[in-house]
Amino acid sequence: QVQLVESGGGLVQPGGSLRLSCAASGTFFRLNLMGWYRQAPGKERELVAAISLGGATNYADSVKGRCTISRGDAKNTVYLQMNSLKPEDTAVYYCNTEFIRLNLSRSSTWGQGTQVTVSS
């Protein structure tokens, strides 16, 4: 199974920056897609950004130009650099990965979430 641990959330002023990290551990054949989602109070969870094993990226329109997703060299860590943060970016941010088990079946899993609060 795969465990995801997020870090890097916190309180930041509007216009500020944060870098979220998510590290995967456990026993698996390969991590395919890795992504960041967020959920604000009273709202559904939504995709923020995702990155494939080959490096292809996808961003929500609301964060394009302000956020950059990347993977570490070992491909089991994913980062989200968030700049020019706005109060509407306030949410719990969750890491997600779609992975291949050792038996070559597919699965996905979520991290526990990290709070991002943008406020003056």
Coordinates of C-alpha atoms in Angstrom, one line a residue:
Q1 CA 0.0 0.0 0.0
V2 CA 1.0 3.6 -0.3
Q3 CA 1.0 6.3 2.4
L4 CA 1.1 10.0 1.5
V5 CA 2.3 12.6 4.0
E6 CA 1.8 16.3 3.2
S7 CA 3.6 19.3 4.7
G8 CA 4.0 22.9 4.1
G9 CA 0.6 24.4 4.8
G10 CA 0.1 27.3 7.1
L11 CA -1.1 30.9 7.4
V12 CA 0.0 33.4 4.8
Q13 CA -1.0 36.9 3.9
P14 CA -2.6 37.7 0.5
G15 CA 0.0 37.9 -2.2
G16 CA 2.3 35.5 -0.3
S17 CA 3.7 32.1 -1.3
L18 CA 3.7 28.6 0.1
R19 CA 5.3 25.4 -1.0
L20 CA 3.4 22.2 -0.3
S21 CA 5.2 18.9 -0.2
C22 CA 3.9 15.3 -0.4
A23 CA 6.0 12.3 0.1
A24 CA 4.9 8.8 -0.8
S25 CA 6.1 5.7 1.0
G26 CA 5.2 2.0 1.2
T27 CA 5.3 -0.9 -1.2
F28 CA 4.2 -0.4 -4.7
F29 CA 5.3 -1.0 -8.3
R30 CA 5.0 2.5 -9.6
L31 CA 3.3 5.9 -8.9
N32 CA 1.6 7.2 -11.9
L33 CA -0.4 10.4 -11.6
M34 CA 0.2 12.6 -8.5
G35 CA -1.9 15.6 -7.8
W36 CA -3.1 18.2 -5.4
Y37 CA -6.8 18.8 -4.5
R38 CA -8.4 21.2 -2.2
Q39 CA -11.6 21.5 -0.2
A40 CA -12.9 24.7 1.2
P41 CA -15.6 24.7 3.9
G42 CA -19.0 23.9 2.4
K43 CA -17.5 23.2 -1.0
E44 CA -16.7 20.0 -2.9
R45 CA -13.1 18.8 -3.3
E46 CA -11.6 20.1 -6.5
L47 CA -8.5 19.4 -8.5
V48 CA -5.7 22.1 -8.2
A49 CA -3.0 20.5 -10.2
A50 CA -1.8 17.1 -11.4
I51 CA 1.4 15.7 -12.9
S52 CA 2.0 12.5 -14.7
L53 CA 5.0 10.2 -14.4
G54 CA 6.3 11.7 -17.6
G55 CA 5.9 15.2 -16.3
A56 CA 2.7 16.3 -18.1
T57 CA 0.8 18.8 -16.0
N58 CA -2.7 20.0 -15.6
Y59 CA -3.9 23.0 -13.7
A60 CA -7.3 24.3 -12.5
D61 CA -8.1 27.6 -14.3
S62 CA -8.2 29.3 -10.9
V63 CA -4.5 28.7 -10.2
K64 CA -3.0 28.8 -13.7
G65 CA 0.0 31.2 -13.7
R66 CA 0.2 31.2 -9.9
C67 CA 0.9 27.6 -9.1
T68 CA 3.6 25.1 -10.3
I69 CA 3.4 21.4 -9.6
S70 CA 6.6 19.3 -9.8
R71 CA 7.9 15.9 -8.9
G72 CA 11.1 15.0 -7.2
D73 CA 13.9 13.1 -8.9
A74 CA 12.8 9.9 -7.3
K75 CA 9.3 10.5 -8.6
N76 CA 7.8 9.7 -5.2
T77 CA 7.5 13.2 -4.0
V78 CA 5.3 15.9 -5.4
Y79 CA 5.4 19.7 -4.7
L80 CA 3.0 22.5 -5.2
Q81 CA 4.6 26.0 -5.3
M82 CA 1.8 28.5 -4.8
N83 CA 2.4 32.2 -5.4
S84 CA 0.2 35.3 -5.3
L85 CA -2.1 33.6 -2.9
K86 CA -5.6 34.9 -2.5
P87 CA -8.1 34.5 0.3
E88 CA -10.1 32.2 -2.0
D89 CA -7.2 29.8 -2.0
T90 CA -8.0 29.0 1.7
A91 CA -8.7 25.3 2.0
V92 CA -7.5 22.0 3.1
Y93 CA -5.1 20.7 0.5
Y94 CA -4.9 17.0 -0.2
C95 CA -2.3 15.0 -2.0
N96 CA -3.5 12.1 -4.2
T97 CA -1.7 9.5 -6.2
E98 CA -2.8 6.8 -8.7
F99 CA -0.4 3.9 -8.3
I100 CA 0.3 0.4 -9.5
R101 CA 0.5 -2.3 -6.8
L102 CA 3.1 -5.0 -6.9
N103 CA 0.5 -7.4 -8.3
L104 CA 0.0 -4.8 -11.1
S105 CA -3.5 -3.8 -10.1
R106 CA -4.4 -0.1 -10.0
S107 CA -5.4 1.9 -6.9
S108 CA -5.4 5.4 -5.6
T109 CA -4.9 7.0 -2.2
W110 CA -5.1 10.3 -0.3
G111 CA -3.0 12.1 2.2
Q112 CA -4.4 13.4 5.4
G113 CA -4.5 17.0 4.2
T114 CA -2.8 20.2 5.1
Q115 CA -4.5 23.5 5.9
V116 CA -3.7 26.6 3.9
T117 CA -5.1 29.8 5.2
V118 CA -4.7 33.1 3.2
S119 CA -5.6 36.0 5.4
S120 CA -4.3 39.4 6.5

